[in-house]
Amino acid sequence: MTLGETAQSRLSEIAGCSQAGEGVTRLPFTPEHKAALEHILSWMRAAGLDVHMDNAGTMVGRLEGPKGSKTLLIGSHQDSVPSGGRYDGIMGIVLGCLAIEKLQNECITLPLSVEVLAFADEEGVRFPTALLGPRTCAGTFDASALDLADNDGVTLGCALEDFGGDPTRLDQLARAPSDVLGYLEAHIEQGPVLEGQGAPLGVVTGICGIERNLLRFTGTTGHAGTVPMADRQDALVAASRFIAAVSDKANETNAIRATVGSISVHPNAVNAIPNVVNFPLEVRSISDEARLGFTDQMRKLGDQIARDRNLSFEMEQTYSQPAVTCDQGLSNALSAAVESAGHRLITLPSGATHDASAMSDLCPIAMLFVRCKNGLSHHPDEYANAADMNAAIDAIAGFLVSLTPDELAYGDN
Amino acid sequence: MTLGETAQSRLSEIAGCSQAGEGVTRLPFTPEHKAALEHILSWMRAAGLDVHMDNAGTMVGRLEGPKGSKTLLIGSHQDSVPSGGRYDGIMGIVLGCLAIEKLQNECITLPLSVEVLAFADEEGVRFPTALLGPRTCAGTFDASALDLADNDGVTLGCALEDFGGDPTRLDQLARAPSDVLGYLEAHIEQGPVLEGQGAPLGVVTGICGIERNLLRFTGTTGHAGTVPMADRQDALVAASRFIAAVSDKANETNAIRATVGSISVHPNAVNAIPNVVNFPLEVRSISDEARLGFTDQMRKLGDQIARDRNLSFEMEQTYSQPAVTCDQGLSNALSAAVESAGHRLITLPSGATHDASAMSDLCPIAMLFVRCKNGLSHHPDEYANAADMNAAIDAIAGFLVSLTPDELAYGDN
């Protein structure tokens, strides 16, 4: 049995720690989370790690290195979206444990300490906040989030306390940057790029910045039968021209992913010309400059489309998060390990946010993507095969072994 | 005081026969309808008409002509949409009464009988059916509609009976086509054309045929961050290209009014690529051939847009009503009367349906449009000015006087 097959088997087993229903539904600080920790505990122990759950509900497994050595952190999250898959998040924990287990089996001693971190909550589904674990590690957690409640009125603070954490002592979890070498996260790609390239693994260049904007075209309503086409100020026609142009313009460059995912129309009747159309525009890019340039171009385009037909156009940014660049030194080491394991080097940005985004406030980060079937994620049919996971375990193990004191020097910068 | 000012005053008074709230809300077979009939009765009596309410709740005022003479019908509806205006429907009844009153005042005797018909229900707001009055006149009323209920569970049959009608004797209301010369309806335009042309009156060429279609683009959903633009099958982008093209293509001809008034998107999340988009496409035209040609063109366009990106496209007709052409002889007489009254002749199609649509099953029809402010209708601010209504009264009176036995001969065809 390969370690990839072991990973597959472990992921099948822990998928049972789920609410009833299709796919995996495992929210933080629930009985399903508690059950999952038993599995994670056993994986960490099999890798020879010292294990404890910290006050933020993060399961921590530590392999102590030489006295005074710095620590490389490997992590991801245990939680899923509702009716999600078996790989998102949890796979990164399995692969981290198995990579260390592989080195232990091969009697390889590392010149550093290693920890595997199983964070409680990355998806932000139960509470209107997320990334509790990496934010406490990085010392960026805002304690006011403890008062945010789930749909049953239970606050994050109460849920954490009931789970065995201590919400009053979260600030003590902050790591000293000088103690940490970096953070590595393995994750399914959640997109179709690696599958399209026929490659099992990809080294992530960075995590896209995201901005969300609310847009509105306002025209004039009227009877669909009585207003001639030439006299119309149809807000849905204007919005349609805009949405098609967003796609065309984003297609002209590899740097941008731009999406309109929903739309609302007023008065919303089959025989009434729409006068108001609201919709969000989400733009992601690994380059903040490219993203800001694109958004600016779209604002001008919306103004132009509105002006052509005497409508009005508004565009307001509602959310913005800058891009995070993966560390060049760590990524080079990871790339070398991927190639040493016999795989073609594919580099790609991450369009989705990960625990690594929050960890980047603490230390250099690197990410390894594993090919997933049909680019599918957040879905019961989410799938990564054992051979690809085995390749990832080899690459992580090779990465750990390749780290030398010289390469680690940037950890102090 | 001009007769146009009298019309304005009468419309202000009858606007009080309304449910509380903004604008006019007068639904059929309600206390407001009952109160309105008292006003209409007084208008008809002032014009010297013999008045009765028929078994369909239509108030009928008749001016008897020479023995054996045929009858010209003038009508419209008393009901409004919720929070509607003061003119839609009811204005045609006022203007018909005042045109006859004008002839009576001028001691002009017509060589024909004339009736003014105040129909109960054209808007179809209270019951999921409409046009009871004209359909009983035309002998096309389907008695099964009597079982249709309003939101309180009251059927049309019960409401009519409580109102003093007799739902068991509606078939006796059918007119013999050989007794009827034609049907004239005056109505506010409900659109911006006459205002744009600076003309108070318009002679209607016909009532547009209507078809409604349900359309669907089906693509593939995915994470807005992880799927590169080139790999997307975004159903909203496809629908947007289609909706913009519908507007462009309809703008290329005067024959078509095409509208997408609503749209629904799945999964409808800011960060998910839409995989299913449903929307209705309503197409109206005075030419059934042009309408069918346009719809066919749009179906091919939808197929093409879908094919370009490997989506699927479906389009299903859910409703269809052919166009009705106004009678050439009656319209010529009406046009001559408009010009004799000193107004430029504007001809235009009606994009909206009217009582005249159903009356066309009985007899030749003609329609006179009156300019309305800002093209606004079905709205509390709906407005026609007294001078324009005075022009309409002159035109209707001139039309009635101009009808000679020769011009009426087509009534037998």
PDB file of C-alpha atoms in Angstrom, chain A residues 135-304:
ATOM      1  CA  ARG A 135      -4.845  34.349  12.848  1.00  0.00           C
ATOM      2  CA  THR A 136      -4.110  33.357  16.451  1.00  0.00           C
ATOM      3  CA  CYS A 137      -0.773  31.883  15.253  1.00  0.00           C
ATOM      4  CA  ALA A 138       0.029  35.113  13.440  1.00  0.00           C
ATOM      5  CA  GLY A 139      -1.170  37.310  16.318  1.00  0.00           C
ATOM      6  CA  THR A 140      -3.697  39.040  14.052  1.00  0.00           C
ATOM      7  CA  PHE A 141      -6.896  37.647  15.539  1.00  0.00           C
ATOM      8  CA  ASP A 142      -9.436  40.317  16.459  1.00  0.00           C
ATOM      9  CA  ALA A 143     -11.045  39.236  19.758  1.00  0.00           C
ATOM     10  CA  SER A 144     -14.292  41.019  18.907  1.00  0.00           C
ATOM     11  CA  ALA A 145     -15.008  38.142  16.477  1.00  0.00           C
ATOM     12  CA  LEU A 146     -15.605  35.931  19.550  1.00  0.00           C
ATOM     13  CA  ASP A 147     -18.985  37.660  19.960  1.00  0.00           C
ATOM     14  CA  LEU A 148     -20.179  36.701  16.463  1.00  0.00           C
ATOM     15  CA  ALA A 149     -22.955  34.104  16.638  1.00  0.00           C
ATOM     16  CA  ASP A 150     -23.986  31.166  14.460  1.00  0.00           C
ATOM     17  CA  ASN A 151     -27.573  30.651  13.232  1.00  0.00           C
ATOM     18  CA  ASP A 152     -28.541  29.200  16.604  1.00  0.00           C
ATOM     19  CA  GLY A 153     -27.267  32.241  18.486  1.00  0.00           C
ATOM     20  CA  VAL A 154     -24.176  30.468  19.833  1.00  0.00           C
ATOM     21  CA  THR A 155     -21.180  32.793  19.802  1.00  0.00           C
ATOM     22  CA  LEU A 156     -17.758  31.725  18.557  1.00  0.00           C
ATOM     23  CA  GLY A 157     -16.405  32.313  22.070  1.00  0.00           C
ATOM     24  CA  CYS A 158     -18.957  30.008  23.711  1.00  0.00           C
ATOM     25  CA  ALA A 159     -18.555  27.327  21.036  1.00  0.00           C
ATOM     26  CA  LEU A 160     -14.775  27.396  21.449  1.00  0.00           C
ATOM     27  CA  GLU A 161     -15.002  27.210  25.239  1.00  0.00           C
ATOM     28  CA  ASP A 162     -17.462  24.289  25.113  1.00  0.00           C
ATOM     29  CA  PHE A 163     -15.031  22.559  22.770  1.00  0.00           C
ATOM     30  CA  GLY A 164     -12.214  22.784  25.314  1.00  0.00           C
ATOM     31  CA  GLY A 165     -10.514  25.942  24.080  1.00  0.00           C
ATOM     32  CA  ASP A 166      -9.928  29.077  26.089  1.00  0.00           C
ATOM     33  CA  PRO A 167     -11.077  32.238  24.341  1.00  0.00           C
ATOM     34  CA  THR A 168      -9.464  34.416  27.025  1.00  0.00           C
ATOM     35  CA  ARG A 169      -5.961  33.153  26.255  1.00  0.00           C
ATOM     36  CA  LEU A 170      -5.846  33.290  22.453  1.00  0.00           C
ATOM     37  CA  ASP A 171      -3.265  36.074  22.415  1.00  0.00           C
ATOM     38  CA  GLN A 172      -0.778  33.657  23.992  1.00  0.00           C
ATOM     39  CA  LEU A 173      -0.916  31.529  20.823  1.00  0.00           C
ATOM     40  CA  ALA A 174       0.885  34.113  18.699  1.00  0.00           C
ATOM     41  CA  ARG A 175       4.157  32.680  17.415  1.00  0.00           C
ATOM     42  CA  ALA A 176       7.370  34.696  17.448  1.00  0.00           C
ATOM     43  CA  PRO A 177       8.328  35.271  13.797  1.00  0.00           C
ATOM     44  CA  SER A 178      11.936  34.594  14.697  1.00  0.00           C
ATOM     45  CA  ASP A 179      11.000  31.039  15.772  1.00  0.00           C
ATOM     46  CA  VAL A 180       9.265  30.166  12.504  1.00  0.00           C
ATOM     47  CA  LEU A 181      10.948  29.174   9.240  1.00  0.00           C
ATOM     48  CA  GLY A 182       7.821  29.262   7.142  1.00  0.00           C
ATOM     49  CA  TYR A 183       4.438  27.729   6.447  1.00  0.00           C
ATOM     50  CA  LEU A 184       3.656  25.094   3.840  1.00  0.00           C
ATOM     51  CA  GLU A 185       0.109  24.178   2.816  1.00  0.00           C
ATOM     52  CA  ALA A 186      -0.885  21.386   0.457  1.00  0.00           C
ATOM     53  CA  HIS A 187      -4.386  21.692  -0.966  1.00  0.00           C
ATOM     54  CA  ILE A 188      -6.440  20.416  -3.857  1.00  0.00           C
ATOM     55  CA  GLU A 189      -6.317  22.887  -6.714  1.00  0.00           C
ATOM     56  CA  GLN A 190     -10.116  23.445  -6.800  1.00  0.00           C
ATOM     57  CA  GLY A 191      -9.716  24.331 -10.455  1.00  0.00           C
ATOM     58  CA  PRO A 192      -9.037  22.672 -13.831  1.00  0.00           C
ATOM     59  CA  VAL A 193      -5.508  23.881 -14.625  1.00  0.00           C
ATOM     60  CA  LEU A 194      -3.425  20.875 -13.487  1.00  0.00           C
ATOM     61  CA  GLU A 195      -5.867  18.425 -15.010  1.00  0.00           C
ATOM     62  CA  GLY A 196      -5.710  20.382 -18.261  1.00  0.00           C
ATOM     63  CA  GLN A 197      -1.886  20.253 -18.167  1.00  0.00           C
ATOM     64  CA  GLY A 198      -1.811  16.571 -17.271  1.00  0.00           C
ATOM     65  CA  ALA A 199       0.252  17.293 -14.152  1.00  0.00           C
ATOM     66  CA  PRO A 200      -0.352  15.892 -10.651  1.00  0.00           C
ATOM     67  CA  LEU A 201       1.200  18.816  -8.765  1.00  0.00           C
ATOM     68  CA  GLY A 202       1.516  22.574  -9.006  1.00  0.00           C
ATOM     69  CA  VAL A 203       3.599  25.066  -7.066  1.00  0.00           C
ATOM     70  CA  VAL A 204       1.574  28.123  -6.151  1.00  0.00           C
ATOM     71  CA  THR A 205       3.028  31.516  -7.051  1.00  0.00           C
ATOM     72  CA  GLY A 206       0.725  33.412  -4.725  1.00  0.00           C
ATOM     73  CA  ILE A 207      -2.805  33.865  -3.512  1.00  0.00           C
ATOM     74  CA  CYS A 208      -4.908  36.201  -5.597  1.00  0.00           C
ATOM     75  CA  GLY A 209      -6.060  39.490  -4.205  1.00  0.00           C
ATOM     76  CA  ILE A 210      -9.827  39.821  -4.254  1.00  0.00           C
ATOM     77  CA  GLU A 211     -12.127  42.746  -4.562  1.00  0.00           C
ATOM     78  CA  ARG A 212     -15.869  42.836  -4.683  1.00  0.00           C
ATOM     79  CA  ASN A 213     -17.885  45.711  -6.072  1.00  0.00           C
ATOM     80  CA  LEU A 214     -21.602  46.421  -6.108  1.00  0.00           C
ATOM     81  CA  LEU A 215     -22.755  47.802  -9.442  1.00  0.00           C
ATOM     82  CA  ARG A 216     -26.000  49.397 -10.491  1.00  0.00           C
ATOM     83  CA  PHE A 217     -27.428  50.550 -13.793  1.00  0.00           C
ATOM     84  CA  THR A 218     -30.492  52.780 -13.465  1.00  0.00           C
ATOM     85  CA  GLY A 219     -32.683  53.512 -16.472  1.00  0.00           C
ATOM     86  CA  THR A 220     -36.410  53.939 -16.966  1.00  0.00           C
ATOM     87  CA  THR A 221     -39.108  51.330 -16.728  1.00  0.00           C
ATOM     88  CA  GLY A 222     -42.039  51.169 -19.116  1.00  0.00           C
ATOM     89  CA  HIS A 223     -44.495  48.839 -20.786  1.00  0.00           C
ATOM     90  CA  ALA A 224     -42.761  46.177 -22.873  1.00  0.00           C
ATOM     91  CA  GLY A 225     -45.350  46.695 -25.583  1.00  0.00           C
ATOM     92  CA  THR A 226     -45.709  50.451 -25.789  1.00  0.00           C
ATOM     93  CA  VAL A 227     -42.169  51.825 -25.624  1.00  0.00           C
ATOM     94  CA  PRO A 228     -40.335  51.594 -28.979  1.00  0.00           C
ATOM     95  CA  MET A 229     -36.853  50.081 -28.817  1.00  0.00           C
ATOM     96  CA  ALA A 230     -35.163  53.373 -29.689  1.00  0.00           C
ATOM     97  CA  ASP A 231     -36.764  55.154 -26.711  1.00  0.00           C
ATOM     98  CA  ARG A 232     -35.698  52.629 -24.097  1.00  0.00           C
ATOM     99  CA  GLN A 233     -33.314  53.051 -21.204  1.00  0.00           C
ATOM    100  CA  ASP A 234     -33.251  49.359 -20.347  1.00  0.00           C
ATOM    101  CA  ALA A 235     -31.047  48.691 -17.332  1.00  0.00           C
ATOM    102  CA  LEU A 236     -30.817  44.951 -18.039  1.00  0.00           C
ATOM    103  CA  VAL A 237     -29.630  45.527 -21.607  1.00  0.00           C
ATOM    104  CA  ALA A 238     -26.971  47.905 -20.251  1.00  0.00           C
ATOM    105  CA  ALA A 239     -25.931  45.402 -17.574  1.00  0.00           C
ATOM    106  CA  SER A 240     -25.798  42.652 -20.199  1.00  0.00           C
ATOM    107  CA  ARG A 241     -23.472  44.684 -22.419  1.00  0.00           C
ATOM    108  CA  PHE A 242     -21.301  45.264 -19.357  1.00  0.00           C
ATOM    109  CA  ILE A 243     -21.196  41.627 -18.208  1.00  0.00           C
ATOM    110  CA  ALA A 244     -20.308  40.392 -21.696  1.00  0.00           C
ATOM    111  CA  ALA A 245     -17.557  43.012 -21.890  1.00  0.00           C
ATOM    112  CA  VAL A 246     -16.181  42.018 -18.462  1.00  0.00           C
ATOM    113  CA  SER A 247     -15.742  38.492 -19.760  1.00  0.00           C
ATOM    114  CA  ASP A 248     -14.184  39.658 -23.042  1.00  0.00           C
ATOM    115  CA  LYS A 249     -11.741  42.024 -21.342  1.00  0.00           C
ATOM    116  CA  ALA A 250     -10.744  39.501 -18.657  1.00  0.00           C
ATOM    117  CA  ASN A 251     -10.173  36.935 -21.412  1.00  0.00           C
ATOM    118  CA  GLU A 252      -7.617  39.234 -23.036  1.00  0.00           C
ATOM    119  CA  THR A 253      -5.171  38.636 -20.173  1.00  0.00           C
ATOM    120  CA  ASN A 254      -4.112  35.716 -18.002  1.00  0.00           C
ATOM    121  CA  ALA A 255      -3.842  38.012 -15.003  1.00  0.00           C
ATOM    122  CA  ILE A 256      -7.533  38.463 -14.206  1.00  0.00           C
ATOM    123  CA  ARG A 257     -10.460  36.350 -13.070  1.00  0.00           C
ATOM    124  CA  ALA A 258     -13.637  38.395 -13.142  1.00  0.00           C
ATOM    125  CA  THR A 259     -17.063  37.044 -12.280  1.00  0.00           C
ATOM    126  CA  VAL A 260     -20.641  38.280 -12.026  1.00  0.00           C
ATOM    127  CA  GLY A 261     -22.306  35.556  -9.960  1.00  0.00           C
ATOM    128  CA  SER A 262     -25.718  37.050  -9.306  1.00  0.00           C
ATOM    129  CA  ILE A 263     -28.019  39.769 -10.557  1.00  0.00           C
ATOM    130  CA  SER A 264     -31.255  41.388  -9.442  1.00  0.00           C
ATOM    131  CA  VAL A 265     -33.701  43.163 -11.714  1.00  0.00           C
ATOM    132  CA  HIS A 266     -36.471  45.661 -10.920  1.00  0.00           C
ATOM    133  CA  PRO A 267     -39.401  45.687 -11.394  1.00  0.00           C
ATOM    134  CA  ASN A 268     -38.757  42.080 -12.462  1.00  0.00           C
ATOM    135  CA  ALA A 269     -41.881  41.485 -14.573  1.00  0.00           C
ATOM    136  CA  VAL A 270     -42.054  39.719 -17.917  1.00  0.00           C
ATOM    137  CA  ASN A 271     -43.729  42.734 -19.565  1.00  0.00           C
ATOM    138  CA  ALA A 272     -41.894  45.621 -17.868  1.00  0.00           C
ATOM    139  CA  ILE A 273     -38.675  47.214 -19.109  1.00  0.00           C
ATOM    140  CA  PRO A 274     -36.115  46.876 -16.265  1.00  0.00           C
ATOM    141  CA  ASN A 275     -35.188  50.218 -14.704  1.00  0.00           C
ATOM    142  CA  VAL A 276     -32.756  49.087 -12.014  1.00  0.00           C
ATOM    143  CA  VAL A 277     -30.276  46.231 -12.163  1.00  0.00           C
ATOM    144  CA  ASN A 278     -27.895  45.480  -9.294  1.00  0.00           C
ATOM    145  CA  PHE A 279     -25.077  42.960  -9.442  1.00  0.00           C
ATOM    146  CA  PRO A 280     -21.722  42.234  -7.807  1.00  0.00           C
ATOM    147  CA  LEU A 281     -18.465  42.094  -9.737  1.00  0.00           C
ATOM    148  CA  GLU A 282     -15.721  40.029  -8.160  1.00  0.00           C
ATOM    149  CA  VAL A 283     -12.199  40.495  -9.517  1.00  0.00           C
ATOM    150  CA  ARG A 284      -9.194  38.380  -8.513  1.00  0.00           C
ATOM    151  CA  SER A 285      -5.612  38.656  -9.555  1.00  0.00           C
ATOM    152  CA  ILE A 286      -2.179  37.660  -8.375  1.00  0.00           C
ATOM    153  CA  SER A 287      -1.187  41.225  -9.309  1.00  0.00           C
ATOM    154  CA  ASP A 288      -2.851  43.971  -7.294  1.00  0.00           C
ATOM    155  CA  GLU A 289      -1.792  46.416  -9.995  1.00  0.00           C
ATOM    156  CA  ALA A 290      -3.475  44.364 -12.724  1.00  0.00           C
ATOM    157  CA  ARG A 291      -6.612  44.025 -10.583  1.00  0.00           C
ATOM    158  CA  LEU A 292      -6.851  47.736  -9.849  1.00  0.00           C
ATOM    159  CA  GLY A 293      -6.238  48.538 -13.508  1.00  0.00           C
ATOM    160  CA  PHE A 294      -8.946  46.131 -14.596  1.00  0.00           C
ATOM    161  CA  THR A 295     -11.487  47.497 -12.140  1.00  0.00           C
ATOM    162  CA  ASP A 296     -10.714  51.011 -13.286  1.00  0.00           C
ATOM    163  CA  GLN A 297     -11.177  49.979 -16.916  1.00  0.00           C
ATOM    164  CA  MET A 298     -14.517  48.364 -16.052  1.00  0.00           C
ATOM    165  CA  ARG A 299     -15.679  51.508 -14.243  1.00  0.00           C
ATOM    166  CA  LYS A 300     -14.988  53.557 -17.368  1.00  0.00           C
ATOM    167  CA  LEU A 301     -16.738  50.980 -19.515  1.00  0.00           C
ATOM    168  CA  GLY A 302     -19.821  51.058 -17.281  1.00  0.00           C
ATOM    169  CA  ASP A 303     -19.876  54.846 -17.466  1.00  0.00           C
ATOM    170  CA  GLN A 304     -19.629  54.663 -21.270  1.00  0.00           C
TER     171      GLN A 304
END
